[in-house]
């Protein structure tokens, strides 16, 4: 059994990040007799300057990318279809908002110390895309952290501690300097970078290539 380190740079309000992860998960499950993955999540804020309360998602996309309502709807339809293919349900609606995710990343960084990062990451994706919860509200974040077994009071201290916000910002800057400017970015064995939500087939092909060239432990 070979152990692979996999780092994923992502944002919890990025639909392609959860699709990319689910496709990776599918590829890894096919290789479950050959490989065990150690996955680490890293912060990337798509919208670091958004004010508290966020912004209407459609209006945000129109302002940021000149996305027309028709193009926005087509993108949503595609994402829903891709989500269904990997077993994830997107619930988009006209009042859906997009948020600054700094606080969510603070908790994710802290959760890694307690082996709860993956569970919290999935809870955040589901809370936002399936239930439309606000990713910048302390109560929402603390409840989700509590649900995956983290201490609510300790998490509240993490949210209030500016050093955790600084740690997130510094980590994001390091990824930018490393050339990561879009997410998801999946880095396998700290050498092989996969940009975007690649298909399960292409990820499977890459993993097999890496396994064929790597020594077993």
mmCIF file of N, CA and C in Angstrom, residues 3-122:
data_model
loop_
_atom_site.group_PDB
_atom_site.id
_atom_site.type_symbol
_atom_site.label_atom_id
_atom_site.label_comp_id
_atom_site.label_asym_id
_atom_site.label_seq_id
_atom_site.Cartn_x
_atom_site.Cartn_y
_atom_site.Cartn_z
ATOM 1 N N UNK A 3 1.304 5.337 0.287
ATOM 2 C CA UNK A 3 0.672 6.527 0.846
ATOM 3 C C UNK A 3 1.072 7.741 0.020
ATOM 4 N N UNK A 4 0.075 8.501 -0.430
ATOM 5 C CA UNK A 4 0.328 9.710 -1.203
ATOM 6 C C UNK A 4 -0.143 10.926 -0.421
ATOM 7 N N UNK A 5 0.686 11.946 -0.387
ATOM 8 C CA UNK A 5 0.268 13.229 0.183
ATOM 9 C C UNK A 5 -0.438 14.028 -0.910
ATOM 10 N N UNK A 6 -1.637 14.506 -0.594
ATOM 11 C CA UNK A 6 -2.396 15.316 -1.548
ATOM 12 C C UNK A 6 -2.814 16.607 -0.857
ATOM 13 N N UNK A 7 -2.370 17.731 -1.397
ATOM 14 C CA UNK A 7 -2.752 19.051 -0.887
ATOM 15 C C UNK A 7 -3.781 19.658 -1.822
ATOM 16 N N UNK A 8 -4.857 20.188 -1.248
ATOM 17 C CA UNK A 8 -5.915 20.798 -2.053
ATOM 18 C C UNK A 8 -6.078 22.254 -1.635
ATOM 19 N N UNK A 9 -5.830 23.156 -2.564
ATOM 20 C CA UNK A 9 -6.037 24.584 -2.330
ATOM 21 C C UNK A 9 -7.440 24.902 -2.837
ATOM 22 N N UNK A 10 -8.288 25.433 -1.958
ATOM 23 C CA UNK A 10 -9.687 25.603 -2.354
ATOM 24 C C UNK A 10 -10.386 26.668 -1.524
ATOM 25 N N UNK A 11 -11.601 26.976 -1.958
ATOM 26 C CA UNK A 11 -12.481 27.854 -1.180
ATOM 27 C C UNK A 11 -13.822 27.152 -1.018
ATOM 28 N N UNK A 12 -14.452 27.326 0.129
ATOM 29 C CA UNK A 12 -15.691 26.603 0.418
ATOM 30 C C UNK A 12 -16.898 27.161 -0.331
ATOM 31 N N UNK A 13 -16.744 28.295 -1.014
ATOM 32 C CA UNK A 13 -17.842 28.819 -1.838
ATOM 33 C C UNK A 13 -17.551 28.611 -3.327
ATOM 34 N N UNK A 14 -16.588 27.752 -3.633
ATOM 35 C CA UNK A 14 -16.226 27.426 -5.022
ATOM 36 C C UNK A 14 -16.873 26.095 -5.405
ATOM 37 N N UNK A 15 -17.856 26.113 -6.297
ATOM 38 C CA UNK A 15 -18.526 24.856 -6.662
ATOM 39 C C UNK A 15 -17.594 23.852 -7.334
ATOM 40 N N UNK A 16 -16.629 24.358 -8.098
ATOM 41 C CA UNK A 16 -15.705 23.457 -8.783
ATOM 42 C C UNK A 16 -14.779 22.748 -7.802
ATOM 43 N N UNK A 17 -14.589 23.345 -6.625
ATOM 44 C CA UNK A 17 -13.727 22.716 -5.625
ATOM 45 C C UNK A 17 -14.351 21.431 -5.082
ATOM 46 N N UNK A 18 -15.642 21.461 -4.799
ATOM 47 C CA UNK A 18 -16.272 20.242 -4.290
ATOM 48 C C UNK A 18 -16.421 19.217 -5.409
ATOM 49 N N UNK A 19 -16.672 19.661 -6.629
ATOM 50 C CA UNK A 19 -16.739 18.724 -7.757
ATOM 51 C C UNK A 19 -15.371 18.082 -7.982
ATOM 52 N N UNK A 20 -14.328 18.905 -7.976
ATOM 53 C CA UNK A 20 -12.976 18.386 -8.161
ATOM 54 C C UNK A 20 -12.599 17.376 -7.087
ATOM 55 N N UNK A 21 -12.968 17.689 -5.845
ATOM 56 C CA UNK A 21 -12.655 16.785 -4.750
ATOM 57 C C UNK A 21 -13.408 15.473 -4.890
ATOM 58 N N UNK A 22 -14.679 15.544 -5.242
ATOM 59 C CA UNK A 22 -15.479 14.322 -5.384
ATOM 60 C C UNK A 22 -14.948 13.446 -6.523
ATOM 61 N N UNK A 23 -14.472 14.083 -7.587
ATOM 62 C CA UNK A 23 -13.872 13.315 -8.683
ATOM 63 C C UNK A 23 -12.564 12.661 -8.246
ATOM 64 N N UNK A 24 -11.783 13.395 -7.464
ATOM 65 C CA UNK A 24 -10.556 12.825 -6.912
ATOM 66 C C UNK A 24 -10.878 11.646 -6.008
ATOM 67 N N UNK A 25 -11.896 11.812 -5.185
ATOM 68 C CA UNK A 25 -12.327 10.770 -4.262
ATOM 69 C C UNK A 25 -12.714 9.503 -5.036
ATOM 70 N N UNK A 26 -13.401 9.697 -6.165
ATOM 71 C CA UNK A 26 -13.813 8.554 -6.992
ATOM 72 C C UNK A 26 -12.597 7.835 -7.565
ATOM 73 N N UNK A 27 -11.604 8.616 -8.006
ATOM 74 C CA UNK A 27 -10.384 8.018 -8.549
ATOM 75 C C UNK A 27 -9.642 7.245 -7.464
ATOM 76 N N UNK A 28 -9.562 7.823 -6.281
ATOM 77 C CA UNK A 28 -8.864 7.159 -5.171
ATOM 78 C C UNK A 28 -9.581 5.877 -4.736
ATOM 79 N N UNK A 29 -10.903 5.883 -4.812
ATOM 80 C CA UNK A 29 -11.653 4.684 -4.411
ATOM 81 C C UNK A 29 -11.377 3.523 -5.364
ATOM 82 N N UNK A 30 -11.169 3.841 -6.638
ATOM 83 C CA UNK A 30 -10.832 2.801 -7.622
ATOM 84 C C UNK A 30 -9.476 2.185 -7.292
ATOM 85 N N UNK A 31 -8.589 2.999 -6.733
ATOM 86 C CA UNK A 31 -7.235 2.545 -6.396
ATOM 87 C C UNK A 31 -7.087 2.195 -4.913
ATOM 88 N N UNK A 32 -8.206 1.940 -4.253
ATOM 89 C CA UNK A 32 -8.185 1.779 -2.794
ATOM 90 C C UNK A 32 -7.324 0.614 -2.318
ATOM 91 N N UNK A 33 -7.070 -0.364 -3.185
ATOM 92 C CA UNK A 33 -6.207 -1.483 -2.798
ATOM 93 C C UNK A 33 -4.731 -1.176 -2.980
ATOM 94 N N UNK A 34 -4.448 -0.043 -3.663
ATOM 95 C CA UNK A 34 -3.059 0.293 -3.972
ATOM 96 C C UNK A 34 -2.557 1.533 -3.249
ATOM 97 N N UNK A 35 -3.466 2.449 -2.940
ATOM 98 C CA UNK A 35 -3.019 3.739 -2.431
ATOM 99 C C UNK A 35 -3.895 4.229 -1.283
ATOM 100 N N UNK A 36 -3.251 4.888 -0.357
ATOM 101 C CA UNK A 36 -3.941 5.576 0.737
ATOM 102 C C UNK A 36 -3.550 7.046 0.653
ATOM 103 N N UNK A 37 -4.527 7.920 0.678
ATOM 104 C CA UNK A 37 -4.245 9.347 0.517
ATOM 105 C C UNK A 37 -4.287 10.068 1.862
ATOM 106 N N UNK A 38 -3.291 10.925 2.075
ATOM 107 C CA UNK A 38 -3.311 11.860 3.210
ATOM 108 C C UNK A 38 -3.614 13.226 2.617
ATOM 109 N N UNK A 39 -4.813 13.728 2.892
ATOM 110 C CA UNK A 39 -5.282 14.947 2.237
ATOM 111 C C UNK A 39 -5.246 16.128 3.205
ATOM 112 N N UNK A 40 -4.673 17.218 2.723
ATOM 113 C CA UNK A 40 -4.589 18.454 3.498
ATOM 114 C C UNK A 40 -5.238 19.571 2.693
ATOM 115 N N UNK A 41 -6.111 20.317 3.345
ATOM 116 C CA UNK A 41 -6.811 21.422 2.688
ATOM 117 C C UNK A 41 -6.130 22.750 3.021
ATOM 118 N N UNK A 42 -6.048 23.625 2.027
ATOM 119 C CA UNK A 42 -5.376 24.917 2.206
ATOM 120 C C UNK A 42 -6.274 26.053 1.731
ATOM 121 N N UNK A 43 -6.158 27.227 2.359
ATOM 122 C CA UNK A 43 -7.085 28.321 2.078
ATOM 123 C C UNK A 43 -6.809 29.080 0.784
ATOM 124 N N UNK A 44 -7.900 29.492 0.166
ATOM 125 C CA UNK A 44 -7.862 30.401 -0.979
ATOM 126 C C UNK A 44 -9.179 31.166 -0.945
ATOM 127 N N UNK A 45 -9.113 32.465 -0.804
ATOM 128 C CA UNK A 45 -10.338 33.272 -0.743
ATOM 129 C C UNK A 45 -10.655 33.843 -2.126
ATOM 130 N N UNK A 46 -11.771 33.427 -2.669
ATOM 131 C CA UNK A 46 -12.197 33.961 -3.963
ATOM 132 C C UNK A 46 -12.606 35.426 -3.848
ATOM 133 N N UNK A 47 -13.125 35.790 -2.676
ATOM 134 C CA UNK A 47 -13.672 37.143 -2.502
ATOM 135 C C UNK A 47 -13.236 37.742 -1.169
ATOM 136 N N UNK A 48 -11.941 38.030 -1.025
ATOM 137 C CA UNK A 48 -11.431 38.500 0.268
ATOM 138 C C UNK A 48 -11.912 39.884 0.668
ATOM 139 N N UNK A 49 -12.450 40.661 -0.281
ATOM 140 C CA UNK A 49 -12.853 42.036 0.053
ATOM 141 C C UNK A 49 -14.362 42.190 0.269
ATOM 142 N N UNK A 50 -15.109 41.095 0.197
ATOM 143 C CA UNK A 50 -16.558 41.212 0.389
ATOM 144 C C UNK A 50 -16.883 41.658 1.813
ATOM 145 N N UNK A 51 -17.847 42.541 1.906
ATOM 146 C CA UNK A 51 -18.284 43.035 3.216
ATOM 147 C C UNK A 51 -19.105 41.964 3.933
ATOM 148 N N UNK A 52 -19.234 42.082 5.266
ATOM 149 C CA UNK A 52 -20.079 41.138 6.005
ATOM 150 C C UNK A 52 -21.490 41.091 5.415
ATOM 151 N N UNK A 53 -22.028 39.892 5.330
ATOM 152 C CA UNK A 53 -23.351 39.727 4.722
ATOM 153 C C UNK A 53 -23.278 39.335 3.265
ATOM 154 N N UNK A 54 -22.101 39.502 2.676
ATOM 155 C CA UNK A 54 -21.898 39.059 1.307
ATOM 156 C C UNK A 54 -22.646 39.856 0.260
ATOM 157 N N UNK A 55 -22.881 39.212 -0.870
ATOM 158 C CA UNK A 55 -23.495 39.869 -2.024
ATOM 159 C C UNK A 55 -24.327 38.831 -2.779
ATOM 160 N N UNK A 56 -25.404 39.280 -3.397
ATOM 161 C CA UNK A 56 -26.199 38.377 -4.224
ATOM 162 C C UNK A 56 -25.295 37.713 -5.263
ATOM 163 N N UNK A 57 -25.382 36.388 -5.368
ATOM 164 C CA UNK A 57 -24.446 35.651 -6.215
ATOM 165 C C UNK A 57 -24.547 36.053 -7.681
ATOM 166 N N UNK A 58 -25.762 36.176 -8.183
ATOM 167 C CA UNK A 58 -25.920 36.543 -9.603
ATOM 168 C C UNK A 58 -25.366 37.942 -9.863
ATOM 169 N N UNK A 59 -25.674 38.871 -8.959
ATOM 170 C CA UNK A 59 -25.172 40.240 -9.119
ATOM 171 C C UNK A 59 -23.647 40.261 -9.017
ATOM 172 N N UNK A 60 -23.113 39.439 -8.127
ATOM 173 C CA UNK A 60 -21.666 39.364 -7.950
ATOM 174 C C UNK A 60 -20.989 38.861 -9.230
ATOM 175 N N UNK A 61 -21.525 37.803 -9.812
ATOM 176 C CA UNK A 61 -20.945 37.238 -11.028
ATOM 177 C C UNK A 61 -21.044 38.210 -12.197
ATOM 178 N N UNK A 62 -22.168 38.933 -12.250
ATOM 179 C CA UNK A 62 -22.336 39.921 -13.324
ATOM 180 C C UNK A 62 -21.323 41.051 -13.180
ATOM 181 N N UNK A 63 -21.102 41.481 -11.943
ATOM 182 C CA UNK A 63 -20.162 42.583 -11.701
ATOM 183 C C UNK A 63 -18.714 42.152 -11.908
ATOM 184 N N UNK A 64 -18.382 40.958 -11.432
ATOM 185 C CA UNK A 64 -16.995 40.502 -11.443
ATOM 186 C C UNK A 64 -16.561 39.944 -12.799
ATOM 187 N N UNK A 65 -17.489 39.243 -13.465
ATOM 188 C CA UNK A 65 -17.107 38.548 -14.703
ATOM 189 C C UNK A 65 -17.943 38.956 -15.917
ATOM 190 N N UNK A 66 -18.823 39.967 -15.756
ATOM 191 C CA UNK A 66 -19.746 40.349 -16.829
ATOM 192 C C UNK A 66 -20.626 39.179 -17.263
ATOM 193 N N UNK A 67 -20.992 38.328 -16.314
ATOM 194 C CA UNK A 67 -21.813 37.167 -16.628
ATOM 195 C C UNK A 67 -23.263 37.584 -16.845
ATOM 196 N N UNK A 68 -23.830 37.177 -17.963
ATOM 197 C CA UNK A 68 -25.236 37.480 -18.250
ATOM 198 C C UNK A 68 -26.128 36.521 -17.458
ATOM 199 N N UNK A 69 -27.404 36.904 -17.232
ATOM 200 C CA UNK A 69 -28.326 35.987 -16.543
ATOM 201 C C UNK A 69 -28.427 34.634 -17.250
ATOM 202 N N UNK A 70 -28.398 34.651 -18.592
ATOM 203 C CA UNK A 70 -28.500 33.398 -19.347
ATOM 204 C C UNK A 70 -27.271 32.524 -19.105
ATOM 205 N N UNK A 71 -26.102 33.140 -19.154
ATOM 206 C CA UNK A 71 -24.862 32.383 -18.930
ATOM 207 C C UNK A 71 -24.798 31.858 -17.497
ATOM 208 N N UNK A 72 -25.279 32.674 -16.574
ATOM 209 C CA UNK A 72 -25.298 32.274 -15.168
ATOM 210 C C UNK A 72 -26.190 31.047 -14.979
ATOM 211 N N UNK A 73 -27.349 31.051 -15.622
ATOM 212 C CA UNK A 73 -28.265 29.915 -15.504
ATOM 213 C C UNK A 73 -27.677 28.664 -16.149
ATOM 214 N N UNK A 74 -27.035 28.841 -17.303
ATOM 215 C CA UNK A 74 -26.403 27.699 -17.967
ATOM 216 C C UNK A 74 -25.305 27.092 -17.090
ATOM 217 N N UNK A 75 -24.533 27.969 -16.434
ATOM 218 C CA UNK A 75 -23.471 27.491 -15.543
ATOM 219 C C UNK A 75 -24.063 26.718 -14.368
ATOM 220 N N UNK A 76 -25.162 27.244 -13.817
ATOM 221 C CA UNK A 76 -25.809 26.558 -12.698
ATOM 222 C C UNK A 76 -26.318 25.187 -13.126
ATOM 223 N N UNK A 77 -26.941 25.126 -14.303
ATOM 224 C CA UNK A 77 -27.458 23.847 -14.804
ATOM 225 C C UNK A 77 -26.329 22.838 -14.975
ATOM 226 N N UNK A 78 -25.192 23.305 -15.500
ATOM 227 C CA UNK A 78 -24.036 22.417 -15.686
ATOM 228 C C UNK A 78 -23.510 21.927 -14.347
ATOM 229 N N UNK A 79 -23.398 22.846 -13.383
ATOM 230 C CA UNK A 79 -22.890 22.474 -12.063
ATOM 231 C C UNK A 79 -23.814 21.468 -11.381
ATOM 232 N N UNK A 80 -25.111 21.675 -11.511
ATOM 233 C CA UNK A 80 -26.076 20.733 -10.922
ATOM 234 C C UNK A 80 -25.887 19.349 -11.532
ATOM 235 N N UNK A 81 -25.700 19.305 -12.857
ATOM 236 C CA UNK A 81 -25.508 18.022 -13.546
ATOM 237 C C UNK A 81 -24.201 17.357 -13.108
ATOM 238 N N UNK A 82 -23.113 18.139 -13.068
ATOM 239 C CA UNK A 82 -21.828 17.586 -12.630
ATOM 240 C C UNK A 82 -21.900 17.129 -11.178
ATOM 241 N N UNK A 83 -22.638 17.894 -10.366
ATOM 242 C CA UNK A 83 -22.812 17.509 -8.966
ATOM 243 C C UNK A 83 -23.531 16.177 -8.839
ATOM 244 N N UNK A 84 -24.589 16.003 -9.617
ATOM 245 C CA UNK A 84 -25.336 14.739 -9.586
ATOM 246 C C UNK A 84 -24.446 13.566 -9.965
ATOM 247 N N UNK A 85 -23.544 13.798 -10.903
ATOM 248 C CA UNK A 85 -22.650 12.720 -11.360
ATOM 249 C C UNK A 85 -21.719 12.238 -10.249
ATOM 250 N N UNK A 86 -21.379 13.129 -9.319
ATOM 251 C CA UNK A 86 -20.454 12.743 -8.236
ATOM 252 C C UNK A 86 -21.153 12.618 -6.887
ATOM 253 N N UNK A 87 -22.482 12.705 -6.888
ATOM 254 C CA UNK A 87 -23.237 12.506 -5.660
ATOM 255 C C UNK A 87 -23.314 13.712 -4.737
ATOM 256 N N UNK A 88 -23.257 14.917 -5.337
ATOM 257 C CA UNK A 88 -23.373 16.140 -4.531
ATOM 258 C C UNK A 88 -24.509 16.988 -5.089
ATOM 259 N N UNK A 89 -25.352 17.498 -4.193
ATOM 260 C CA UNK A 89 -26.533 18.252 -4.614
ATOM 261 C C UNK A 89 -26.335 19.749 -4.435
ATOM 262 N N UNK A 90 -26.397 20.475 -5.528
ATOM 263 C CA UNK A 90 -26.355 21.938 -5.479
ATOM 264 C C UNK A 90 -27.783 22.471 -5.456
ATOM 265 N N UNK A 91 -28.052 23.380 -4.520
ATOM 266 C CA UNK A 91 -29.351 24.055 -4.475
ATOM 267 C C UNK A 91 -29.132 25.540 -4.743
ATOM 268 N N UNK A 92 -29.103 25.903 -6.026
ATOM 269 C CA UNK A 92 -28.956 27.312 -6.381
ATOM 270 C C UNK A 92 -30.333 27.973 -6.395
ATOM 271 N N UNK A 93 -30.376 29.243 -5.996
ATOM 272 C CA UNK A 93 -31.637 29.995 -6.068
ATOM 273 C C UNK A 93 -31.300 31.463 -6.291
ATOM 274 N N UNK A 94 -32.298 32.223 -6.722
ATOM 275 C CA UNK A 94 -32.054 33.612 -7.124
ATOM 276 C C UNK A 94 -31.568 34.495 -5.981
ATOM 277 N N UNK A 95 -31.920 34.142 -4.745
ATOM 278 C CA UNK A 95 -31.501 34.955 -3.604
ATOM 279 C C UNK A 95 -30.187 34.467 -2.980
ATOM 280 N N UNK A 96 -29.551 33.495 -3.605
ATOM 281 C CA UNK A 96 -28.318 32.949 -3.052
ATOM 282 C C UNK A 96 -27.238 34.024 -2.998
ATOM 283 N N UNK A 97 -26.474 34.009 -1.909
ATOM 284 C CA UNK A 97 -25.433 35.013 -1.718
ATOM 285 C C UNK A 97 -24.057 34.359 -1.690
ATOM 286 N N UNK A 98 -23.043 35.140 -1.967
ATOM 287 C CA UNK A 98 -21.665 34.678 -1.863
ATOM 288 C C UNK A 98 -20.982 35.489 -0.773
ATOM 289 N N UNK A 99 -20.046 34.858 -0.063
ATOM 290 C CA UNK A 99 -19.504 35.456 1.153
ATOM 291 C C UNK A 99 -17.980 35.469 1.176
ATOM 292 N N UNK A 100 -17.469 36.343 2.018
ATOM 293 C CA UNK A 100 -16.057 36.284 2.399
ATOM 294 C C UNK A 100 -15.884 35.048 3.285
ATOM 295 N N UNK A 101 -14.809 34.303 3.070
ATOM 296 C CA UNK A 101 -14.654 33.024 3.772
ATOM 297 C C UNK A 101 -13.444 32.976 4.712
ATOM 298 N N UNK A 102 -12.910 34.133 5.068
ATOM 299 C CA UNK A 102 -11.723 34.159 5.932
ATOM 300 C C UNK A 102 -11.957 33.376 7.223
ATOM 301 N N UNK A 103 -13.087 33.613 7.880
ATOM 302 C CA UNK A 103 -13.337 32.952 9.160
ATOM 303 C C UNK A 103 -13.467 31.435 9.000
ATOM 304 N N UNK A 104 -14.087 31.021 7.911
ATOM 305 C CA UNK A 104 -14.208 29.580 7.654
ATOM 306 C C UNK A 104 -12.827 28.950 7.522
ATOM 307 N N UNK A 105 -11.926 29.647 6.849
ATOM 308 C CA UNK A 105 -10.566 29.122 6.676
ATOM 309 C C UNK A 105 -9.787 29.119 7.986
ATOM 310 N N UNK A 106 -10.078 30.080 8.857
ATOM 311 C CA UNK A 106 -9.433 30.075 10.172
ATOM 312 C C UNK A 106 -9.789 28.786 10.916
ATOM 313 N N UNK A 107 -11.064 28.438 10.893
ATOM 314 C CA UNK A 107 -11.501 27.222 11.576
ATOM 315 C C UNK A 107 -10.933 25.968 10.918
ATOM 316 N N UNK A 108 -10.869 25.971 9.590
ATOM 317 C CA UNK A 108 -10.325 24.809 8.883
ATOM 318 C C UNK A 108 -8.854 24.592 9.218
ATOM 319 N N UNK A 109 -8.120 25.685 9.313
ATOM 320 C CA UNK A 109 -6.704 25.588 9.648
ATOM 321 C C UNK A 109 -6.530 25.031 11.065
ATOM 322 N N UNK A 110 -7.359 25.505 11.968
ATOM 323 C CA UNK A 110 -7.288 25.030 13.356
ATOM 324 C C UNK A 110 -7.758 23.579 13.453
ATOM 325 N N UNK A 111 -8.797 23.233 12.682
ATOM 326 C CA UNK A 111 -9.369 21.883 12.725
ATOM 327 C C UNK A 111 -8.355 20.828 12.304
ATOM 328 N N UNK A 112 -7.404 21.220 11.482
ATOM 329 C CA UNK A 112 -6.389 20.267 11.036
ATOM 330 C C UNK A 112 -5.585 19.731 12.212
ATOM 331 N N UNK A 113 -5.406 20.564 13.231
ATOM 332 C CA UNK A 113 -4.655 20.132 14.418
ATOM 333 C C UNK A 113 -5.400 19.050 15.196
ATOM 334 N N UNK A 114 -6.707 18.993 14.966
ATOM 335 C CA UNK A 114 -7.551 18.074 15.731
ATOM 336 C C UNK A 114 -8.116 16.960 14.850
ATOM 337 N N UNK A 115 -7.515 16.784 13.657
ATOM 338 C CA UNK A 115 -7.905 15.718 12.729
ATOM 339 C C UNK A 115 -9.377 15.800 12.327
ATOM 340 N N UNK A 116 -9.890 17.026 12.258
ATOM 341 C CA UNK A 116 -11.293 17.229 11.884
ATOM 342 C C UNK A 116 -11.418 18.103 10.636
ATOM 343 N N UNK A 117 -10.298 18.341 9.959
ATOM 344 C CA UNK A 117 -10.337 19.270 8.833
ATOM 345 C C UNK A 117 -11.237 18.773 7.704
ATOM 346 N N UNK A 118 -11.083 17.509 7.329
ATOM 347 C CA UNK A 118 -11.870 16.957 6.224
ATOM 348 C C UNK A 118 -13.359 16.995 6.545
ATOM 349 N N UNK A 119 -13.707 16.617 7.766
ATOM 350 C CA UNK A 119 -15.119 16.609 8.167
ATOM 351 C C UNK A 119 -15.707 18.012 8.136
ATOM 352 N N UNK A 120 -14.937 18.993 8.618
ATOM 353 C CA UNK A 120 -15.416 20.375 8.623
ATOM 354 C C UNK A 120 -15.516 20.910 7.194
ATOM 355 N N UNK A 121 -14.550 20.579 6.363
ATOM 356 C CA UNK A 121 -14.574 21.022 4.967
ATOM 357 C C UNK A 121 -15.854 20.558 4.286
ATOM 358 N N UNK A 122 -16.199 19.291 4.446
ATOM 359 C CA UNK A 122 -17.415 18.757 3.825
ATOM 360 C C UNK A 122 -18.669 19.396 4.417
#
